[in-house]
Amino acid sequence: MASDVYSEYETRLPGLLLQRVKEEVPEKTGVRKIRAILDAVCEEYELCKSESGEAVGLIAAQSISEPGTQMTLNTKHFSGVEEMNVTMGLPRIIELVDARKKIKTPSMTIYLASPYNKGKREEVRLLAQMIKETTVEEISEQINVNLADQIVEIILDKERIKDLRLKPASIAKEVKRQISEKNVVSDGSKVIIKVENSSSKSKEVSPIFKLKENLKELVVAGIKGINQVLPIVENGEFVIKTAGSNLKKVLALEFVDKTTTITNDIFEIYAVLGIEAARYSLFEEIFSVIEQQGLNVNPRHLLLVADVMTSYGIIRGITRYGIIKEKSSVLSRASFETPIAHFTKAALAGELDSLSSITENVIVSQVIPIGTGLVDLYMNHKNKKVKDK
Amino acid sequence: MVDVYLNGKFVGDVENKDSFVNEIRNSRRKGKVSSTLSVSYDEVNNCIYVESDRGRLMRPLLVVKGGSVLIKEEHIKKIQSGEMVWEDLINSGLIEYLDASEEENALIAFYPEEITAQHTHLELAPFSMFGLCGTFVPYMNHSPGARMSVGAKNLKQGVGIYALNFPIRFDMDVHILHYPQKPIVETATTGLSDFNTHPVGQNIIIAVASHSGYNMEDAIVINRGSVDRGFGRSSYYRIDIAEEIKYPGGLHDRITIPEKEVFGYRSEHDYRFLEEDGIIGPEISVSDGDVLIGRVSPPRFLSSTEEYELLSEGERESSVYLKHGEMGVVDCVIVTESLEGNRMIEIKIRDQKIPEIGDKFISRHGQKGVIGMVVDPEDIPFSESGLVPDIIFSHNSIPSRMTMSHMIEMIGGKVGSLNGRFIDGTTFDSEKEEDLRKELHSLGFREDGTEIMYNPVTGEKYKARIFIGSMYYLRLKHLVSNKLQSRARGPVQILTRQPTEGRSREGGLRLGEMEKDVFVAHGVAMLLKERFSSDKTVIPLCESCGMVAVYDVVKDKGYCPVCGDKASVSFVETGYAFKLFVDELKSIMILPRLKVGKRV
């Protein structure tokens, strides 16, 4: 009986709101009372909606940029607290809104799956070390070059290898995979590379040294792109913060909680999880900056920005290469940036500007189609009644 | 081995760094090398930098050797008798200039008492760390640095006497204070520099109170009695110049009273002050529009674009007149010659500026404010002795800015004026605040500087005692009368037909892009259209080719020169700036065709 009342309102209220009312209202409430409650909710909901003709985009822009003028570059730091250097404040907002492909400080927050997240600090530290990209230089005590036999010897740091749960054989395998040498073998705590002198008869010095230098940079363990790891305690569980990001590979790890682990690189989220995830994380990233600055912006403005940036199914920045490019009006595009380029292109293509938006109508001194300018009054003065008279 | 760099370039190595550095320093002190050469040893990088480049800030210090200052009593006597001058002190190595990098090698004592064997230098005076303007602020060591830089900065804008020969100088845009005084609370440098001979302010009585609230938000309430007696009164001088320019072909401008036939003749009324030679005489009151120098120019050589097609053969008027909003009295007229040898007239206009609402004043401590109200003397609170303040300063300006020096100067000024002496307020070396308070107490006043005051309207005693004292106040050169502006209708630019810009051209206030956005955000489309209608025009538009057509006045209809009579022409209302924009697009070979929609 009661559920029928709710279904009556399905067309008038969004599902989520209806669901919440359902949960809040005590079960034994009578139908009339429920109806009264729902009517009140409906009324309130209608009041919250924007009127048609309201310049929501412009209001969103103003609502973000006015507090933006108060943003400070120097954020508070606390001594003795473990922190990662992450771009914050205005530079970060600009980065997000411009949809930069390469962000200044990519960073991940890796949540651990259930036994690991409540484990010992030392264990978590080891897990973190496994994620971090490890080069040959880091795990070796020294790298020797034997010119006479054309051999490069990597003497491994036993402790480090043990920490990282690596074995000399696996290192040798990884090295072999990445360099084009066939003779890579492990011997106790050494990795020996025998360079095959295929072409050059004269025993040149440089190739083998080059190999040695290349070896140093070689990533043998961990995830590429993760330069730094920092295990911290957050809400009573261990979390690994990283500098550098590789969402795809991190999500593939078995000890990682795949539902909560996140990166601040929107494009990576888009590539791995899709546009809807990118849209929401874009919103969350902007919102976190504004919140961190102690400013108060209604999240709906930010949601609108995120919607606009992702509505084409890909991430488009608010730049002349992004969403501005998609505007149909020549005048509107030209008034944003690089007018001459836009006019010449439009002239070559013979574009037509239908003067349908705000900027164009301001330029030609006409009534702008928004607010009170949105409505037009037409009168049919060949009305029959008039004729009859 | 220590690397040696000369002006940043590597020049060699030395074995013994100390002897090398000392030798350069000693020869500098003997005057063998320039006193601006600096040498410093960098411990971190283990190298020696020798610098002789320009752009290094250097400051003088007294040289100390073996725990004692080299300058002795005998030198001081010689300086007093005039036997020694500054250069002698430097050439004999008693004082030397150090730059920032050499300072790193020096241990500098503030006072002679604290010199030890390790010290290498002694400050000339502790306040020498400040610039000249900074040293003029008394008791600066009691206030935050940020406020003090505001104070020091604003001293430069104070109205005073900038040069004693100002009556015969022709400087543009200057102010002269009528009754300048030297400060009662002085600093060491007010006497040493020319501050006391060219003062920028006056000693006034100041009370800290709210008084009717017209001094909130950094305003001040000022006593009309003080204003009438000449407080802050100044004269503003500006120059107008006219030259008889010679043009190729023997033609030249003529300074004269223009004939009525001259093109652009203003009106007889405007020329009424001109004497026979076409120049105004001294001591005549003039206001905007009045011609100061009558001048006519030959027609063809004028660059003004105003009347291209109307070039008449006759001469053209080019008089110098007072621009919009300007007024004053002709102070002085000179006839001279310009650099090119043309006859040139310079006219100095003087305008007396009496303090009024909106004029800016400041103490020396960065406490600036504008006049919020001028109060009649009978409505100003008075003390038991009948003392009335010249300025009532808001107490709310004190706690957030923490300018304690401002308060101390009030006490100092009070003691100084009661005892008839100057107070030394030199930063770090001032008379002690405690002593001043004791002295004030001995004079029969409360030592905290407060006094019982009376409400001038009711005659009642105020419940709170009011802090009152004397301090040095400056009038700043920002006067409302030189900034005030308004416009309802007025001149427009020729090119865009939009209102002109700037006060001197009676310009409008621009409603910019962000302001436009506010109208859009409110959805007030019609209001926005009206605000942007300053350059509204109706243009004839050819419906077939989309170009701007012509309006035939005789036939009272539009016709298109491209498509002929057949094409119909409609009239479209738009901004002139848009029409100009369309024309400009044509000039870069882009043809924008304007399509006309259906008539509704």
CSV table of N, CA, C and O in Angstrom, one decimal, chain B residues 103-167:
chain,number,residue,atom,x,y,z
B,103,GLU,N,80.3,41.9,3.8
B,103,GLU,CA,79.7,41.9,5.1
B,103,GLU,C,79.7,40.6,5.8
B,103,GLU,O,79.8,40.5,7.0
B,104,GLU,N,79.7,39.5,4.9
B,104,GLU,CA,79.7,38.2,5.5
B,104,GLU,C,81.0,37.8,6.2
B,104,GLU,O,81.0,37.0,7.1
B,105,ASN,N,82.0,38.5,5.9
B,105,ASN,CA,83.3,38.3,6.5
B,105,ASN,C,83.5,39.2,7.7
B,105,ASN,O,84.5,39.1,8.4
B,106,ALA,N,82.6,40.1,7.9
B,106,ALA,CA,82.8,41.1,9.0
B,106,ALA,C,81.9,40.8,10.2
B,106,ALA,O,80.9,40.2,10.1
B,107,LEU,N,82.5,41.2,11.4
B,107,LEU,CA,81.7,41.1,12.6
B,107,LEU,C,81.4,42.6,13.0
B,107,LEU,O,82.4,43.3,13.4
B,108,ILE,N,80.2,43.0,13.0
B,108,ILE,CA,79.9,44.4,13.1
B,108,ILE,C,79.2,44.7,14.5
B,108,ILE,O,78.2,44.0,14.8
B,109,ALA,N,79.8,45.6,15.3
B,109,ALA,CA,79.2,45.9,16.6
B,109,ALA,C,78.2,47.0,16.4
B,109,ALA,O,78.4,47.9,15.5
B,110,PHE,N,77.1,47.0,17.2
B,110,PHE,CA,76.2,48.1,17.1
B,110,PHE,C,76.6,49.3,17.9
B,110,PHE,O,76.5,50.4,17.4
B,111,TYR,N,77.2,49.0,19.1
B,111,TYR,CA,77.6,50.2,20.0
B,111,TYR,C,79.0,50.0,20.3
B,111,TYR,O,79.6,48.9,20.4
B,112,PRO,N,79.8,51.1,20.6
B,112,PRO,CA,81.2,51.0,21.0
B,112,PRO,C,81.4,50.1,22.2
B,112,PRO,O,82.5,49.4,22.3
B,113,GLU,N,80.5,50.1,23.1
B,113,GLU,CA,80.7,49.3,24.3
B,113,GLU,C,80.8,47.8,24.1
B,113,GLU,O,81.4,47.1,24.9
B,114,GLU,N,80.2,47.3,23.0
B,114,GLU,CA,80.2,45.9,22.9
B,114,GLU,C,81.3,45.4,22.0
B,114,GLU,O,81.3,44.2,21.6
B,115,ILE,N,82.3,46.2,21.6
B,115,ILE,CA,83.4,45.8,20.8
B,115,ILE,C,84.3,44.8,21.5
B,115,ILE,O,84.6,45.0,22.7
B,116,THR,N,84.6,43.7,20.9
B,116,THR,CA,85.5,42.7,21.4
B,116,THR,C,86.7,42.6,20.4
B,116,THR,O,86.7,43.3,19.4
B,117,ALA,N,87.6,41.8,20.7
B,117,ALA,CA,88.8,41.6,19.9
B,117,ALA,C,88.4,41.0,18.5
B,117,ALA,O,89.1,41.3,17.5
B,118,GLN,N,87.3,40.3,18.5
B,118,GLN,CA,86.9,39.7,17.2
B,118,GLN,C,86.2,40.7,16.2
B,118,GLN,O,86.2,40.5,15.0
B,119,HIS,N,85.7,41.8,16.7
B,119,HIS,CA,85.0,42.7,15.9
B,119,HIS,C,85.9,43.4,14.9
B,119,HIS,O,87.0,43.7,15.1
B,120,THR,N,85.3,43.5,13.7
B,120,THR,CA,86.1,44.2,12.6
B,120,THR,C,85.5,45.6,12.3
B,120,THR,O,86.2,46.4,11.7
B,121,HIS,N,84.2,45.8,12.6
B,121,HIS,CA,83.6,47.1,12.3
B,121,HIS,C,82.7,47.5,13.3
B,121,HIS,O,82.2,46.7,14.2
B,122,LEU,N,82.3,48.8,13.3
B,122,LEU,CA,81.3,49.4,14.2
B,122,LEU,C,80.3,50.2,13.3
B,122,LEU,O,80.8,50.9,12.4
B,123,GLU,N,79.1,50.0,13.6
B,123,GLU,CA,78.1,50.8,12.8
B,123,GLU,C,78.3,52.3,13.1
B,123,GLU,O,78.6,52.7,14.2
B,124,LEU,N,78.0,53.1,12.0
B,124,LEU,CA,78.1,54.5,12.3
B,124,LEU,C,77.0,54.9,13.3
B,124,LEU,O,77.2,55.7,14.2
B,125,ALA,N,75.8,54.3,13.1
B,125,ALA,CA,74.7,54.4,14.0
B,125,ALA,C,73.8,53.3,13.8
B,125,ALA,O,73.7,52.8,12.7
B,126,PRO,N,73.1,52.8,14.8
B,126,PRO,CA,72.3,51.6,14.6
B,126,PRO,C,71.2,51.8,13.6
B,126,PRO,O,70.8,50.9,12.8
B,127,PHE,N,70.7,53.1,13.4
B,127,PHE,CA,69.6,53.3,12.5
B,127,PHE,C,70.2,53.4,11.0
B,127,PHE,O,69.4,53.5,10.1
B,128,SER,N,71.5,53.2,10.8
B,128,SER,CA,72.0,53.3,9.5
B,128,SER,C,71.5,52.1,8.6
B,128,SER,O,71.8,52.1,7.4
B,129,MET,N,70.9,51.1,9.3
B,129,MET,CA,70.3,50.0,8.5
B,129,MET,C,69.1,50.5,7.6
B,129,MET,O,68.8,49.8,6.7
B,130,PHE,N,68.5,51.6,8.0
B,130,PHE,CA,67.4,52.1,7.2
B,130,PHE,C,67.8,53.0,6.1
B,130,PHE,O,68.8,53.6,6.2
B,131,GLY,N,66.9,53.2,5.2
B,131,GLY,CA,67.1,54.3,4.2
B,131,GLY,C,66.8,55.6,4.8
B,131,GLY,O,66.3,55.8,5.9
B,132,LEU,N,67.0,56.7,4.0
B,132,LEU,CA,66.8,58.0,4.5
B,132,LEU,C,65.4,58.2,5.0
B,132,LEU,O,65.2,58.7,6.1
B,133,CYS,N,64.4,57.9,4.2
B,133,CYS,CA,63.0,58.1,4.6
B,133,CYS,C,62.7,57.3,5.8
B,133,CYS,O,61.9,57.7,6.7
B,134,GLY,N,63.3,56.1,5.9
B,134,GLY,CA,63.0,55.3,7.1
B,134,GLY,C,63.5,55.9,8.4
B,134,GLY,O,62.9,55.8,9.5
B,135,THR,N,64.6,56.7,8.3
B,135,THR,CA,65.2,57.3,9.5
B,135,THR,C,64.4,58.5,10.0
B,135,THR,O,64.5,59.0,11.1
B,136,PHE,N,63.4,59.0,9.1
B,136,PHE,CA,62.6,60.1,9.5
B,136,PHE,C,61.5,59.7,10.5
B,136,PHE,O,60.8,60.5,11.0
B,137,VAL,N,61.2,58.4,10.5
B,137,VAL,CA,60.1,57.9,11.4
B,137,VAL,C,60.6,57.8,12.8
B,137,VAL,O,61.5,57.0,13.0
B,138,PRO,N,60.0,58.5,13.7
B,138,PRO,CA,60.5,58.4,15.1
B,138,PRO,C,60.0,57.1,15.8
B,138,PRO,O,59.0,56.6,15.4
B,139,TYR,N,60.8,56.6,16.7
B,139,TYR,CA,60.5,55.4,17.6
B,139,TYR,C,60.1,54.2,16.7
B,139,TYR,O,59.2,53.4,17.1
B,140,MET,N,60.8,54.1,15.6
B,140,MET,CA,60.4,53.0,14.7
B,140,MET,C,60.6,51.6,15.3
B,140,MET,O,59.9,50.7,14.9
B,141,ASN,N,61.5,51.5,16.2
B,141,ASN,CA,61.8,50.2,16.8
B,141,ASN,C,60.6,49.7,17.7
B,141,ASN,O,60.7,48.6,18.2
B,142,HIS,N,59.6,50.4,17.8
B,142,HIS,CA,58.4,50.0,18.6
B,142,HIS,C,57.3,49.5,17.7
B,142,HIS,O,56.2,49.1,18.3
B,143,SER,N,57.4,49.4,16.4
B,143,SER,CA,56.3,49.1,15.5
B,143,SER,C,56.6,48.0,14.5
B,143,SER,O,57.8,47.8,14.3
B,144,PRO,N,55.6,47.4,13.9
B,144,PRO,CA,55.9,46.4,12.9
B,144,PRO,C,56.5,47.0,11.7
B,144,PRO,O,56.2,48.1,11.3
B,145,GLY,N,57.4,46.2,11.1
B,145,GLY,CA,58.1,46.7,9.9
B,145,GLY,C,57.2,47.1,8.8
B,145,GLY,O,57.4,48.1,8.1
B,146,ALA,N,56.2,46.3,8.5
B,146,ALA,CA,55.3,46.6,7.4
B,146,ALA,C,54.7,47.9,7.5
B,146,ALA,O,54.7,48.7,6.5
B,147,ARG,N,54.2,48.3,8.6
B,147,ARG,CA,53.6,49.6,8.9
B,147,ARG,C,54.6,50.7,8.6
B,147,ARG,O,54.3,51.8,8.1
B,148,MET,N,55.8,50.4,9.1
B,148,MET,CA,56.9,51.5,9.0
B,148,MET,C,57.3,51.7,7.6
B,148,MET,O,57.6,52.9,7.2
B,149,SER,N,57.2,50.7,6.8
B,149,SER,CA,57.6,51.0,5.4
B,149,SER,C,56.4,51.8,4.7
B,149,SER,O,56.7,52.6,3.9
B,150,VAL,N,55.2,51.6,5.2
B,150,VAL,CA,54.1,52.4,4.7
B,150,VAL,C,54.4,53.9,5.0
B,150,VAL,O,54.3,54.8,4.2
B,151,GLY,N,54.8,54.1,6.3
B,151,GLY,CA,55.0,55.4,6.8
B,151,GLY,C,56.2,56.1,6.0
B,151,GLY,O,56.0,57.2,5.6
B,152,ALA,N,57.3,55.3,5.9
B,152,ALA,CA,58.4,55.9,5.2
B,152,ALA,C,58.1,56.2,3.7
B,152,ALA,O,58.5,57.2,3.2
B,153,LYS,N,57.3,55.3,3.1
B,153,LYS,CA,56.9,55.5,1.7
B,153,LYS,C,56.1,56.7,1.5
B,153,LYS,O,56.3,57.5,0.5
B,154,ASN,N,55.2,57.0,2.4
B,154,ASN,CA,54.2,58.1,2.3
B,154,ASN,C,54.9,59.4,2.6
B,154,ASN,O,54.3,60.4,2.2
B,155,LEU,N,56.0,59.4,3.3
B,155,LEU,CA,56.7,60.7,3.6
B,155,LEU,C,57.0,61.4,2.3
B,155,LEU,O,57.0,62.6,2.2
B,156,LYS,N,57.3,60.6,1.2
B,156,LYS,CA,57.7,61.1,-0.1
B,156,LYS,C,56.5,61.9,-0.7
B,156,LYS,O,56.8,62.7,-1.6
B,157,GLN,N,55.3,61.5,-0.4
B,157,GLN,CA,54.1,62.1,-1.0
B,157,GLN,C,53.6,63.3,-0.2
B,157,GLN,O,52.6,63.9,-0.6
B,158,GLY,N,54.3,63.6,0.9
B,158,GLY,CA,53.9,64.7,1.7
B,158,GLY,C,54.0,66.0,1.0
B,158,GLY,O,54.9,66.3,0.2
B,159,VAL,N,53.0,66.9,1.3
B,159,VAL,CA,53.1,68.3,0.7
B,159,VAL,C,53.9,69.1,1.6
B,159,VAL,O,53.7,69.3,2.8
B,160,GLY,N,55.0,69.7,1.1
B,160,GLY,CA,55.9,70.6,1.9
B,160,GLY,C,56.4,71.7,1.0
B,160,GLY,O,55.7,72.2,0.2
B,161,ILE,N,57.7,72.0,1.2
B,161,ILE,CA,58.4,72.9,0.3
B,161,ILE,C,59.5,72.1,-0.3
B,161,ILE,O,60.5,71.8,0.3
B,162,TYR,N,59.3,71.8,-1.6
B,162,TYR,CA,60.3,70.9,-2.2
B,162,TYR,C,61.6,71.7,-2.6
B,162,TYR,O,62.6,71.1,-2.7
B,163,ALA,N,61.4,73.0,-2.9
B,163,ALA,CA,62.6,73.8,-3.3
B,163,ALA,C,62.3,75.2,-2.8
B,163,ALA,O,61.2,75.7,-3.1
B,164,LEU,N,63.3,75.9,-2.3
B,164,LEU,CA,63.0,77.2,-1.7
B,164,LEU,C,62.8,78.3,-2.9
B,164,LEU,O,62.2,79.3,-2.7
B,165,ASN,N,63.3,78.0,-4.0
B,165,ASN,CA,63.1,78.9,-5.1
B,165,ASN,C,61.9,78.6,-6.0
B,165,ASN,O,61.8,78.9,-7.2
B,166,PHE,N,60.9,77.9,-5.4
B,166,PHE,CA,59.8,77.5,-6.2
B,166,PHE,C,59.0,78.6,-6.9
B,166,PHE,O,58.5,78.4,-8.0
B,167,PRO,N,59.1,79.9,-6.3
B,167,PRO,CA,58.3,80.9,-7.1
B,167,PRO,C,58.9,81.1,-8.5
B,167,PRO,O,58.1,81.6,-9.4
